[in-house]
mmCIF file of C-alpha atoms in Angstrom:
data_model
loop_
_atom_site.group_PDB
_atom_site.id
_atom_site.type_symbol
_atom_site.label_atom_id
_atom_site.label_comp_id
_atom_site.label_asym_id
_atom_site.label_seq_id
_atom_site.Cartn_x
_atom_site.Cartn_y
_atom_site.Cartn_z
ATOM 1 C CA MET A 1 23.003 -53.240 -114.970
ATOM 2 C CA PRO A 2 20.401 -54.952 -116.448
ATOM 3 C CA GLU A 3 19.234 -54.488 -119.808
ATOM 4 C CA ASN A 4 15.504 -54.407 -118.718
ATOM 5 C CA SER A 5 15.558 -52.541 -116.203
ATOM 6 C CA ASN A 6 13.562 -48.841 -116.824
ATOM 7 C CA PRO A 7 15.568 -45.873 -114.938
ATOM 8 C CA LEU A 8 12.157 -43.718 -114.727
ATOM 9 C CA SER A 9 10.992 -46.792 -112.915
ATOM 10 C CA ASP A 10 13.895 -47.315 -110.393
ATOM 11 C CA LEU A 11 13.296 -43.239 -110.060
ATOM 12 C CA GLU A 12 9.607 -43.623 -109.196
ATOM 13 C CA ASN A 13 10.055 -46.499 -107.004
ATOM 14 C CA GLU A 14 13.017 -44.462 -105.269
ATOM 15 C CA VAL A 15 10.772 -41.396 -105.431
ATOM 16 C CA ALA A 16 8.204 -43.751 -103.371
ATOM 17 C CA GLU A 17 10.501 -44.634 -101.259
ATOM 18 C CA LEU A 18 11.177 -41.359 -99.996
ATOM 19 C CA SER A 19 7.984 -40.184 -100.542
ATOM 20 C CA LEU A 20 7.141 -43.659 -97.176
ATOM 21 C CA ALA A 21 10.817 -42.648 -95.580
ATOM 22 C CA LEU A 22 9.708 -38.555 -94.465
ATOM 23 C CA SER A 23 6.378 -40.152 -94.640
ATOM 24 C CA GLN A 24 6.962 -41.861 -91.617
ATOM 25 C CA GLN A 25 10.032 -39.068 -89.851
ATOM 26 C CA THR A 26 6.706 -36.677 -90.483
ATOM 27 C CA THR A 27 4.566 -38.889 -88.157
ATOM 28 C CA SER A 28 7.486 -39.453 -86.345
ATOM 29 C CA ILE A 29 7.846 -35.446 -85.753
ATOM 30 C CA GLY A 30 3.777 -34.693 -84.944
ATOM 31 C CA GLU A 31 4.634 -37.599 -82.796
ATOM 32 C CA LEU A 32 7.889 -36.193 -81.224
ATOM 33 C CA LYS A 33 6.237 -32.268 -81.188
ATOM 34 C CA GLU A 34 3.647 -34.133 -78.653
ATOM 35 C CA VAL A 35 5.102 -36.071 -76.888
ATOM 36 C CA VAL A 36 7.729 -32.632 -76.343
ATOM 37 C CA GLY A 37 4.930 -30.747 -75.052
ATOM 38 C CA ARG A 38 3.134 -32.937 -73.291
ATOM 39 C CA LEU A 39 6.169 -32.377 -71.772
ATOM 40 C CA TRP A 40 5.491 -28.883 -71.484
ATOM 41 C CA LYS A 41 3.103 -28.993 -70.624
ATOM 42 C CA GLU A 42 4.352 -31.309 -67.239
ATOM 43 C CA VAL A 43 6.806 -29.485 -66.895
ATOM 44 C CA ASP A 44 4.200 -25.996 -66.160
ATOM 45 C CA ALA A 45 2.211 -27.794 -64.320
ATOM 46 C CA SER A 46 5.268 -29.313 -62.141
ATOM 47 C CA LYS A 47 6.848 -25.194 -62.398
ATOM 48 C CA ILE A 48 2.954 -24.370 -60.883
ATOM 49 C CA ALA A 49 2.548 -26.740 -58.118
ATOM 50 C CA SER A 50 6.552 -25.945 -57.611
ATOM 51 C CA GLN A 51 5.015 -21.850 -57.440
ATOM 52 C CA GLN A 52 2.745 -23.558 -54.951
ATOM 53 C CA ASP A 53 4.129 -25.514 -52.772
ATOM 54 C CA ALA A 54 6.431 -22.317 -52.123
ATOM 55 C CA VAL A 55 3.823 -20.093 -51.274
ATOM 56 C CA LYS A 56 2.282 -22.365 -48.559
ATOM 57 C CA ILE A 57 5.731 -22.988 -47.679
ATOM 58 C CA HIS A 58 6.032 -19.305 -47.338
ATOM 59 C CA ASP A 59 3.270 -18.869 -46.168
ATOM 60 C CA LYS A 60 3.897 -21.136 -43.398
ATOM 61 C CA ILE A 61 7.221 -19.880 -42.597
ATOM 62 C CA ASP A 62 5.279 -15.811 -41.635
ATOM 63 C CA GLN A 63 2.310 -17.873 -39.456
ATOM 64 C CA TRP A 64 5.905 -19.576 -37.657
ATOM 65 C CA ILE A 65 7.297 -15.933 -37.407
ATOM 66 C CA GLU A 66 4.132 -14.696 -35.748
ATOM 67 C CA THR A 67 3.339 -17.146 -33.730
ATOM 68 C CA ASN A 68 7.501 -17.055 -32.209
ATOM 69 C CA ARG A 69 6.032 -12.966 -32.723
ATOM 70 C CA LEU A 70 3.558 -13.591 -30.572
ATOM 71 C CA ILE A 71 5.100 -15.786 -28.105
ATOM 72 C CA LEU A 72 7.816 -13.134 -27.681
ATOM 73 C CA GLU A 73 5.337 -10.859 -26.514
ATOM 74 C CA SER A 74 3.388 -12.502 -24.780
ATOM 75 C CA SER A 75 6.962 -13.770 -22.984
ATOM 76 C CA GLN A 76 7.660 -10.652 -22.255
ATOM 77 C CA HIS A 77 4.631 -9.664 -20.457
ATOM 78 C CA LEU A 78 4.754 -12.044 -18.745
ATOM 79 C CA LEU A 79 8.246 -11.342 -17.329
ATOM 80 C CA LYS A 80 6.041 -7.683 -17.061
ATOM 81 C CA VAL A 81 4.062 -8.918 -14.672
ATOM 82 C CA ILE A 82 6.221 -10.590 -12.843
ATOM 83 C CA MET A 83 8.254 -8.359 -11.844
ATOM 84 C CA VAL A 84 5.551 -6.083 -11.501
ATOM 85 C CA ASN A 85 3.951 -8.525 -8.741
ATOM 86 C CA SER A 86 8.238 -8.736 -6.843
ATOM 87 C CA GLU A 87 7.504 -5.174 -6.397
ATOM 88 C CA GLU A 88 4.671 -5.456 -4.537
ATOM 89 C CA THR A 89 5.711 -8.047 -3.187
ATOM 90 C CA GLN A 90 8.002 -6.917 -1.941
ATOM 91 C CA LYS A 91 6.522 -3.304 -1.110
ATOM 92 C CA SER A 92 3.844 -5.680 0.662
ATOM 93 C CA GLY A 93 7.175 -7.011 3.014
ATOM 94 C CA ASP A 94 7.394 -4.476 3.495
ATOM 95 C CA SER A 95 4.393 -2.440 4.816
ATOM 96 C CA TYR A 96 4.191 -5.730 6.880
ATOM 97 C CA ARG A 97 7.410 -5.503 8.273
ATOM 98 C CA SER A 98 6.236 -1.026 9.240
ATOM 99 C CA VAL A 99 3.415 -2.315 10.850
ATOM 100 C CA MET A 100 4.814 -5.021 12.576
ATOM 101 C CA LYS A 101 8.066 -2.732 14.210
ATOM 102 C CA TRP A 102 4.204 0.205 14.949
ATOM 103 C CA GLY A 103 2.684 -2.614 16.377
ATOM 104 C CA GLU A 104 5.425 -3.456 18.600
ATOM 105 C CA GLU A 105 6.157 0.610 19.048
ATOM 106 C CA PHE A 106 1.792 0.926 20.115
ATOM 107 C CA SER A 107 2.813 -2.307 22.646
ATOM 108 C CA GLN A 108 5.877 -0.572 24.014
ATOM 109 C CA ARG A 109 4.041 2.616 24.465
ATOM 110 C CA GLN A 110 1.394 0.743 25.616
ATOM 111 C CA SER A 111 3.080 -1.173 28.769
ATOM 112 C CA GLU A 112 4.495 2.677 28.754
ATOM 113 C CA TYR A 113 0.803 4.069 29.782
ATOM 114 C CA ASP A 114 -0.384 0.664 31.771
ATOM 115 C CA LYS A 115 2.517 1.568 34.073
ATOM 116 C CA THR A 116 2.335 4.758 33.816
ATOM 117 C CA MET A 117 -1.415 4.061 34.948
ATOM 118 C CA LYS A 118 -0.838 1.531 37.666
ATOM 119 C CA GLN A 119 1.799 3.439 39.370
ATOM 120 C CA LEU A 120 -1.165 6.699 39.326
ATOM 121 C CA GLY A 121 -3.809 4.139 40.825
ATOM 122 C CA ASP A 122 -0.767 3.009 43.775
ATOM 123 C CA THR A 123 -0.163 6.877 44.317
ATOM 124 C CA PHE A 124 -4.160 7.733 44.582
ATOM 125 C CA SER A 125 -4.701 5.091 46.661
ATOM 126 C CA ARG A 126 -1.847 6.014 49.486
ATOM 127 C CA LEU A 127 -2.761 9.028 49.379
ATOM 128 C CA LYS A 128 -6.913 8.518 49.894
ATOM 129 C CA SER A 129 -5.785 5.964 52.706
ATOM 130 C CA PHE A 130 -2.969 9.461 54.003
ATOM 131 C CA HIS A 131 -6.924 11.639 53.917
ATOM 132 C CA GLU A 132 -8.841 8.865 55.525
ATOM 133 C CA ASN A 133 -6.011 8.819 58.208
ATOM 134 C CA LEU A 134 -6.179 12.198 58.032
ATOM 135 C CA GLN A 135 -9.883 13.365 58.466
ATOM 136 C CA ALA A 136 -9.630 10.290 61.067
ATOM 137 C CA THR A 137 -7.107 12.437 62.885
ATOM 138 C CA ASN A 138 -8.594 16.243 62.309
ATOM 139 C CA GLU A 139 -11.881 14.448 64.126
ATOM 140 C CA LYS A 140 -9.902 13.089 67.110
ATOM 141 C CA LEU A 141 -8.413 16.249 67.686
ATOM 142 C CA THR A 142 -11.866 17.887 67.290
ATOM 143 C CA LYS A 143 -13.423 15.960 70.216
ATOM 144 C CA LEU A 144 -10.557 16.583 72.383
ATOM 145 C CA ASN A 145 -11.005 19.860 71.991
ATOM 146 C CA GLN A 146 -14.533 19.677 71.986
ATOM 147 C CA LYS A 147 -13.998 18.113 75.916
ATOM 148 C CA LYS A 148 -11.029 20.686 76.879
ATOM 149 C CA SER A 149 -11.627 24.182 79.185
ATOM 150 C CA ALA A 150 -11.089 27.659 77.502
ATOM 151 C CA GLY A 151 -8.201 26.886 79.362
ATOM 152 C CA ILE A 152 -6.458 24.927 76.853
ATOM 153 C CA PHE A 153 -7.311 26.351 74.099
ATOM 154 C CA PRO A 154 -3.073 27.131 73.039
ATOM 155 C CA ILE A 155 -3.462 23.654 73.081
ATOM 156 C CA TRP A 156 -6.131 22.918 70.411
ATOM 157 C CA ARG A 157 -4.319 25.954 68.217
ATOM 158 C CA ALA A 158 -2.105 23.919 68.435
ATOM 159 C CA ASP A 159 -2.781 21.139 67.019
ATOM 160 C CA SER A 160 -5.706 22.976 64.584
ATOM 161 C CA PHE A 161 -2.091 24.479 63.232
ATOM 162 C CA VAL A 162 -0.964 20.815 62.961
ATOM 163 C CA ALA A 163 -4.217 19.358 61.402
ATOM 164 C CA LEU A 164 -4.014 22.462 58.718
ATOM 165 C CA GLY A 165 -0.450 21.725 58.179
ATOM 166 C CA LEU A 166 -1.448 17.620 56.933
ATOM 167 C CA CYS A 167 -4.270 19.459 54.963
ATOM 168 C CA GLY A 168 -1.601 21.350 53.620
ATOM 169 C CA ALA A 169 0.812 19.265 53.291
ATOM 170 C CA LEU A 170 -1.951 16.168 51.618
ATOM 171 C CA ALA A 171 -2.372 19.294 48.870
ATOM 172 C CA ILE A 172 0.775 19.511 47.874
ATOM 173 C CA VAL A 173 1.503 15.926 47.318
ATOM 174 C CA ILE A 174 -1.989 16.115 45.557
ATOM 175 C CA CYS A 175 -0.945 19.126 42.768
ATOM 176 C CA GLY A 176 2.605 17.935 42.398
ATOM 177 C CA CYS A 177 1.695 14.153 41.597
ATOM 178 C CA PHE A 178 -1.005 16.692 38.566
ATOM 179 C CA LEU A 179 1.586 18.500 37.901
ATOM 180 C CA TRP A 180 3.378 15.530 36.997
ATOM 181 C CA VAL A 181 1.479 12.560 35.625
ATOM 182 C CA THR A 182 -0.816 14.769 33.375
ATOM 183 C CA PRO A 183 2.217 15.555 30.577
ATOM 184 C CA VAL A 184 3.701 12.542 31.104
ATOM 185 C CA LEU A 185 -0.051 10.980 30.198
ATOM 186 C CA ASN A 186 -0.537 13.355 27.233
ATOM 187 C CA ARG A 187 2.893 12.787 25.852
ATOM 188 C CA ILE A 188 1.629 8.845 26.044
ATOM 189 C CA ASN A 189 -1.406 10.044 25.170
ATOM 190 C CA ASN A 190 0.443 11.974 22.360
ATOM 191 C CA GLN A 191 2.255 9.281 21.056
ATOM 192 C CA LEU A 192 -0.787 6.165 21.404
ATOM 193 C CA ALA A 193 -2.386 8.349 18.854
ATOM 194 C CA ALA A 194 0.155 8.327 16.306
ATOM 195 C CA SER A 195 1.185 4.949 16.140
ATOM 196 C CA ALA A 196 -2.338 4.358 15.515
ATOM 197 C CA ALA A 197 -2.759 6.623 12.721
ATOM 198 C CA ARG A 198 0.149 5.427 11.533
ATOM 199 C CA ILE A 199 -0.730 1.456 11.458
ATOM 200 C CA GLN A 200 -3.793 2.930 9.774
ATOM 201 C CA LYS A 201 -2.736 4.214 6.544
ATOM 202 C CA LEU A 202 -0.340 1.276 6.454
ATOM 203 C CA GLU A 203 -3.024 -1.063 6.431
ATOM 204 C CA GLN A 204 -5.065 1.219 3.710
ATOM 205 C CA LYS A 205 -1.590 1.307 2.149
ATOM 206 C CA GLN A 206 -1.807 -2.197 1.721
#
């Protein structure tokens, strides 16, 4: 150790240096605390932002799920509507086929009715012609009987009986035609009325 050195002065110098170093370290620690504080603030801000982002993402997921649920419900409803329309279309097709079937039956029965009426008209035409011929024959017999004398009375009676027989035969033929034609016409009219009623019901259902 040098002779002129002062131990107390050296100690003071060392203490001063230590104090300066301590002060510098304290300043560094303060600065470090500030940095750490800022870092914690940034971490907290990041956490808050992350939580907010997570909430937003969760909300978007919920919204997406709700949208898909609504789309699924709409699709199910649309499918039900399509099925109902398909059933209604099938029913309409069945009703249309039923109407066509009854229409064909109605046409057939109408044709039978027209044919029967034509046959009836032909029968009445023949009966009318037969009646006219019978009247002409009766007139001729009447004129002939007026010219004959009383001695030929039996012949007149025979001719009159022939005329009466022809009239009776005509009456029997007419009654027979009416007895045969009337039930047929009634049956055809009943069938036509039933067919018309069924067709009207089917049209009302449509």
